Coordinates of C-alpha atoms in Angstrom, one line a residue:
M17 CA 21.3 52.8 7.4
P18 CA 21.3 49.8 9.7
R19 CA 18.1 48.3 10.9
I20 CA 16.7 49.7 14.1
T21 CA 15.7 47.1 16.6
V22 CA 13.2 47.2 19.5
D23 CA 16.1 47.1 22.0
E24 CA 17.8 50.1 20.4
I25 CA 14.5 52.1 20.7
S26 CA 13.9 51.2 24.3
R27 CA 17.6 51.9 25.3
K28 CA 17.8 55.2 23.4
E29 CA 18.2 58.2 25.7
F30 CA 17.9 61.8 24.6
S31 CA 19.5 64.8 26.1
F32 CA 17.4 67.4 27.9
A33 CA 16.7 70.8 26.4
N34 CA 15.0 73.8 27.8
K35 CA 12.2 74.0 25.3
G36 CA 12.1 70.3 24.4
Y37 CA 9.3 67.8 24.1
N38 CA 7.4 66.3 27.1
Q39 CA 9.6 63.3 28.0
K40 CA 6.7 61.1 29.1
E41 CA 4.9 61.6 25.8
V42 CA 8.0 60.8 23.8
D43 CA 8.7 57.7 26.0
D44 CA 5.1 56.5 25.6
F45 CA 5.2 57.0 21.8
L46 CA 8.5 55.1 21.6
D47 CA 6.9 52.3 23.7
D48 CA 4.0 52.1 21.2
I49 CA 6.5 51.9 18.3
C50 CA 8.3 49.1 20.1
D51 CA 5.1 47.2 20.6
E52 CA 4.1 47.6 17.0
M53 CA 7.6 46.5 15.7
E54 CA 7.4 43.4 18.0
R55 CA 4.0 42.5 16.7
M56 CA 5.1 42.9 13.1
E57 CA 8.3 40.8 13.7
N58 CA 6.2 38.1 15.2
E59 CA 3.8 38.2 12.2
I60 CA 6.8 38.0 9.8
M61 CA 8.2 35.0 11.7
D62 CA 4.8 33.3 11.6
L63 CA 4.4 33.9 7.9
K64 CA 8.0 32.7 7.2
Q65 CA 7.2 29.5 9.1
K66 CA 4.0 28.9 7.2
T67 CA 5.6 29.5 3.8
S68 CA 8.5 27.1 4.6
V69 CA 5.9 24.4 5.6
V70 CA 4.2 24.9 2.3
R71 CA 7.5 24.8 0.3
T72 CA 8.6 21.6 2.0
A73 CA 5.3 19.8 2.0
P74 CA 5.2 16.8 -0.4
Q75 CA 3.5 17.7 -3.6
E76 CA 0.4 15.7 -4.2
S77 CA 0.4 13.6 -7.3
S78 CA -1.3 15.4 -10.2
A79 CA -1.7 12.1 -12.1
V80 CA -5.2 11.6 -13.5
S81 CA -6.7 8.1 -13.2
P82 CA -7.7 6.3 -16.4
E83 CA -11.4 6.7 -15.5
N84 CA -11.1 10.4 -14.9
E85 CA -9.1 10.8 -18.1
Q86 CA -11.9 9.0 -20.0
S87 CA -14.5 11.3 -18.3
F88 CA -12.5 14.4 -19.2
R89 CA -12.3 13.2 -22.8
E90 CA -16.1 12.6 -23.0
V91 CA -16.8 16.0 -21.5
L92 CA -14.3 17.6 -24.0
A93 CA -16.0 15.8 -26.8
M94 CA -19.4 17.0 -25.7
A95 CA -18.1 20.5 -25.4
V96 CA -16.7 20.4 -28.9
Q97 CA -20.1 19.0 -30.2
V98 CA -22.1 21.8 -28.3
K99 CA -19.7 24.4 -29.8
E100 CA -20.2 23.1 -33.4
E101 CA -24.0 22.9 -32.9
T102 CA -24.1 26.4 -31.4
L103 CA -22.1 27.8 -34.3
R104 CA -24.2 26.0 -36.9
K105 CA -27.4 27.3 -35.3
A106 CA -26.0 30.8 -35.1
K107 CA -25.1 30.7 -38.8
E108 CA -28.6 29.5 -39.6
D109 CA -30.2 32.2 -37.5
A110 CA -28.0 34.9 -39.1
E111 CA -28.9 33.7 -42.6
A112 CA -32.6 33.8 -41.7
I113 CA -32.3 37.3 -40.3
R114 CA -30.4 38.4 -43.4
A115 CA -32.9 36.9 -45.7
K116 CA -35.8 38.5 -43.8
A117 CA -34.1 41.9 -43.9
E118 CA -33.5 41.6 -47.7
T119 CA -37.2 40.7 -48.2
E120 CA -38.4 43.6 -46.0
A121 CA -36.0 46.0 -47.8
A122 CA -37.2 44.8 -51.2
E123 CA -40.8 45.2 -50.2
R124 CA -40.1 48.7 -48.7
L125 CA -38.3 49.7 -52.0
D126 CA -41.3 48.5 -54.0
G127 CA -43.6 50.5 -51.8
L128 CA -41.4 53.6 -52.1
S129 CA -41.2 53.2 -55.9
D130 CA -45.0 53.0 -56.1
E131 CA -45.3 56.0 -53.8
R132 CA -42.8 57.9 -55.9
K133 CA -44.7 57.1 -59.1
S134 CA -47.9 58.3 -57.5
L135 CA -46.3 61.5 -56.4
E136 CA -44.8 62.1 -59.8
E137 CA -48.3 61.7 -61.3
E138 CA -49.8 64.1 -58.8
V139 CA -47.1 66.7 -59.5
A140 CA -47.7 66.3 -63.2
A141 CA -51.4 66.8 -62.7
L142 CA -50.8 69.9 -60.5
R143 CA -48.5 71.4 -63.2
K144 CA -51.2 70.8 -65.8
T145 CA -53.8 72.5 -63.6
A146 CA -51.5 75.4 -63.0
E147 CA -50.8 75.7 -66.8
N148 CA -54.6 75.7 -67.4
Y149 CA -55.1 78.4 -64.7
R150 CA -52.3 80.4 -66.2
T151 CA -53.8 80.2 -69.7
Q152 CA -57.3 81.2 -68.4
F153 CA -55.7 84.1 -66.4
E154 CA -53.8 85.3 -69.5
A155 CA -57.0 85.1 -71.6
L156 CA -58.8 87.0 -68.9
L157 CA -56.2 89.7 -68.8
Q158 CA -56.2 89.9 -72.6
A159 CA -60.0 90.3 -72.5
Q160 CA -59.7 93.0 -69.8
Q161 CA -57.0 94.8 -71.8
E162 CA -59.2 94.8 -74.9
A163 CA -62.1 96.0 -72.9
L164 CA -59.9 98.9 -71.5
D165 CA -58.8 99.8 -75.0
K166 CA -62.4 100.0 -76.3
A167 CA -63.4 102.0 -73.2
S168 CA -60.6 104.5 -73.6
D169 CA -61.7 105.0 -77.3
L170 CA -65.0 106.1 -75.9
F171 CA -63.5 108.8 -73.7
A172 CA -60.9 110.0 -76.1

């Protein structure tokens, strides 16, 4: 489809119909479209001019002076030094954290081992006490059985 221009829109005439649109409203709307198209065409032209100026402008030299180059080298050397120092410090800190964690874990395990031993001794003592109560209870039951047996001989 060929491009529609502002002139074509403004010259376009429509035929009349019985139940058609309000001609004034259509004309006003087409005028608004023409105004917007002119504004956009002007903006496009302006942008094209600006880009052509930028494209044709002489490029500034990107050469670096010897003084600046030396400064850049010094800054780069300092950055490398800071990086290496930071990595060394991070490794030292990581090693210290790891060593501390290992020490705390070992201490915790020793504490748990002692606690386990204590609990095992307590369980053993409770078992012995339960066994003593059982033995005493069985003896009591045996004595009661013997007493019942003697008492039943009295009534028989």
